[in-house]
mmCIF file of C-alpha atoms in Angstrom:
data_model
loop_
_atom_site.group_PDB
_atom_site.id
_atom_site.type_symbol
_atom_site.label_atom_id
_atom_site.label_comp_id
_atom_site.label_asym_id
_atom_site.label_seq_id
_atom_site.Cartn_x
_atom_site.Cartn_y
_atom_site.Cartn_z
ATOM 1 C CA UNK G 1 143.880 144.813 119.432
ATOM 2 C CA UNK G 2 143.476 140.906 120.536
ATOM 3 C CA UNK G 3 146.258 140.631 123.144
ATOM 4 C CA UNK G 4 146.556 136.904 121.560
ATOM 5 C CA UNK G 5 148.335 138.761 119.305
ATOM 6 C CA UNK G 6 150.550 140.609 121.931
ATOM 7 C CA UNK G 7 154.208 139.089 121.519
ATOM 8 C CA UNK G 8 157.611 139.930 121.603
ATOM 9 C CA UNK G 9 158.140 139.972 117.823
ATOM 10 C CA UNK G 10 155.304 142.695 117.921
ATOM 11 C CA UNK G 11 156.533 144.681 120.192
ATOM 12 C CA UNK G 12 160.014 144.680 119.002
ATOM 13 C CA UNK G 13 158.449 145.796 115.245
ATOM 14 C CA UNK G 14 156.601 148.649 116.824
ATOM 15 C CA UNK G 15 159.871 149.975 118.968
ATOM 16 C CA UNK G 16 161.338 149.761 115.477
ATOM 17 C CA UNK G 17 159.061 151.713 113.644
ATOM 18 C CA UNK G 18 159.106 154.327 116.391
ATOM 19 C CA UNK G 19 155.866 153.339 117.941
ATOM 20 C CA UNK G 20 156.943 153.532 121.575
ATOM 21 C CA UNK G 21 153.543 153.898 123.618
ATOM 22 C CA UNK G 22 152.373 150.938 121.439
ATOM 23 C CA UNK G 23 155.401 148.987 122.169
ATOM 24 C CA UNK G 24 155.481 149.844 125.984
ATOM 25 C CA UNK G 25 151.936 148.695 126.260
ATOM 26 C CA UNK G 26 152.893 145.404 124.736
ATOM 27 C CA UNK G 27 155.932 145.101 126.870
ATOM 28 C CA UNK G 28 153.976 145.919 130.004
ATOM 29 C CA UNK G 29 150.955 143.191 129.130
ATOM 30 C CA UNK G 30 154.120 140.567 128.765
ATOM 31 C CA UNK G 31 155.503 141.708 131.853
ATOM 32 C CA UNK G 32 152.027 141.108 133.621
ATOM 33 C CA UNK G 33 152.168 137.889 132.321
ATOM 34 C CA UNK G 34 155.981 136.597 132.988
ATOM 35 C CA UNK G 35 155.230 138.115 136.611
ATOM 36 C CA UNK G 36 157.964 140.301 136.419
ATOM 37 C CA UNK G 37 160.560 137.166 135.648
ATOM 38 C CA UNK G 38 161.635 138.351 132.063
ATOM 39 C CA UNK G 39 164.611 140.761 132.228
ATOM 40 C CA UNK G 40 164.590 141.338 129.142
ATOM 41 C CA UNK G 41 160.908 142.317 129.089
ATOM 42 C CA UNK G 42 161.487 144.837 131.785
ATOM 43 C CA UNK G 43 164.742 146.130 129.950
ATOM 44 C CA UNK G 44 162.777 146.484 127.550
ATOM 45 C CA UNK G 45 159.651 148.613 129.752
ATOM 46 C CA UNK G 46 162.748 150.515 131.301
ATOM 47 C CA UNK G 47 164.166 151.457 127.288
ATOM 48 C CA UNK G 48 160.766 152.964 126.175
ATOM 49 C CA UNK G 49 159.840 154.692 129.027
ATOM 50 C CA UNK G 50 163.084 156.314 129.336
ATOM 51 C CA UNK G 51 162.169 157.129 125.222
ATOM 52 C CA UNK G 52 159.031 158.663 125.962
ATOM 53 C CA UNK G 53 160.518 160.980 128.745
ATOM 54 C CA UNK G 54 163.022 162.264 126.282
ATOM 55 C CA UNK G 55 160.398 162.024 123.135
ATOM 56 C CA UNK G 56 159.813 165.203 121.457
ATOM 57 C CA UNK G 57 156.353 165.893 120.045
ATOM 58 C CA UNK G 58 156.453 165.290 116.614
ATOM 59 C CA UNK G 59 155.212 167.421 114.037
ATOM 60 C CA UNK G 60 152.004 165.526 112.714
ATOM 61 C CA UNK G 61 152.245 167.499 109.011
ATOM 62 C CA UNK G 62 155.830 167.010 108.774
ATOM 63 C CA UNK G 63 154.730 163.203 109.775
ATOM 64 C CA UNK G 64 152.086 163.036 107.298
ATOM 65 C CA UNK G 65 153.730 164.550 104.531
ATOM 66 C CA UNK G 66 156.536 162.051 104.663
ATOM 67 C CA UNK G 67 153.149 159.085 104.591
ATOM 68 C CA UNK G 68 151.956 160.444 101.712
ATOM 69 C CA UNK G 69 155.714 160.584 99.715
ATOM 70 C CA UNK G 70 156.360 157.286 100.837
ATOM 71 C CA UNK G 71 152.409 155.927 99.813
ATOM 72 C CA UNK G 72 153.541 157.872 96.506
ATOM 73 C CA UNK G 73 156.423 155.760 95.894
ATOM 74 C CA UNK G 74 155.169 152.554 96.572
ATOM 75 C CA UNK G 75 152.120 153.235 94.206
ATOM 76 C CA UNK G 76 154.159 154.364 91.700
ATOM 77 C CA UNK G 77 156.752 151.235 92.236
ATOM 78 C CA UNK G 78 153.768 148.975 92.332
ATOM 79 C CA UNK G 79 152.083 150.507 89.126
ATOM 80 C CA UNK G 80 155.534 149.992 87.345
ATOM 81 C CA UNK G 81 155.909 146.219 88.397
ATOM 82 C CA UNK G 82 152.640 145.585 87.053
ATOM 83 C CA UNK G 83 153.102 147.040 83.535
ATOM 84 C CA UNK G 84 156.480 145.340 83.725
ATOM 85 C CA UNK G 85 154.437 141.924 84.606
ATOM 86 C CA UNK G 86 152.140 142.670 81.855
ATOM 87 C CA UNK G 87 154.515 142.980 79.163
ATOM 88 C CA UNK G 88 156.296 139.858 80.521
ATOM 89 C CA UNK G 89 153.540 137.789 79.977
ATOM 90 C CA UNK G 90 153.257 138.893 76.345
ATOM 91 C CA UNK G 91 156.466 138.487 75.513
ATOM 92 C CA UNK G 92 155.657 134.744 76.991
ATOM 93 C CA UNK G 93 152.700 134.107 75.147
ATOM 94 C CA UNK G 94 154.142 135.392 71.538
ATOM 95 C CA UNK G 95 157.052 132.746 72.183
#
């Protein structure tokens, strides 16, 4: 990844999402950079590796099962919307 991209905001969305390693790394790069003046950033560094002391390992088919649901639902959402669209615009077009 481009560390141009490498911000807070970033890191925040990965701690969210339960990316912690990802997140750390960020965090670390930032601390690199702030020389070790950002307290939050190293609150932050402490917070996550604390997480992945205590993180257990998590199933990966459990994990992938719960992608695929979720991918399920958002197709089927999407596919849904799109008919919904569709008959939208008729309705439109025979005014």
């Amino acid at each position: 990844m481009n560390h141009a991209y490498h911000t807070r905001e970033l890191a925040k969305t990965y701690e969210a999402q339960g990316y912690y390693r990802q997140a750390l790394d960020i965090y670390t790069q930032l601390d690199e950079n702030f020389q070790g003046n950002d307290t939050g950033v190293l609150a932050a560094c402490r917070r996550l590796e604390t997480l992945l002391a205590e993180k257990k390992p998590v199933n990966s088919k459990i994990r992938l099962t719960a992608l695929v649901e979720d991918w399920l639902k958002l197709w089927w959402t999407t596919h849904h919307l799109t008919t919904l669209d569709n008959l939208m615009s008729q309705v439109r077009r025979e005014k």
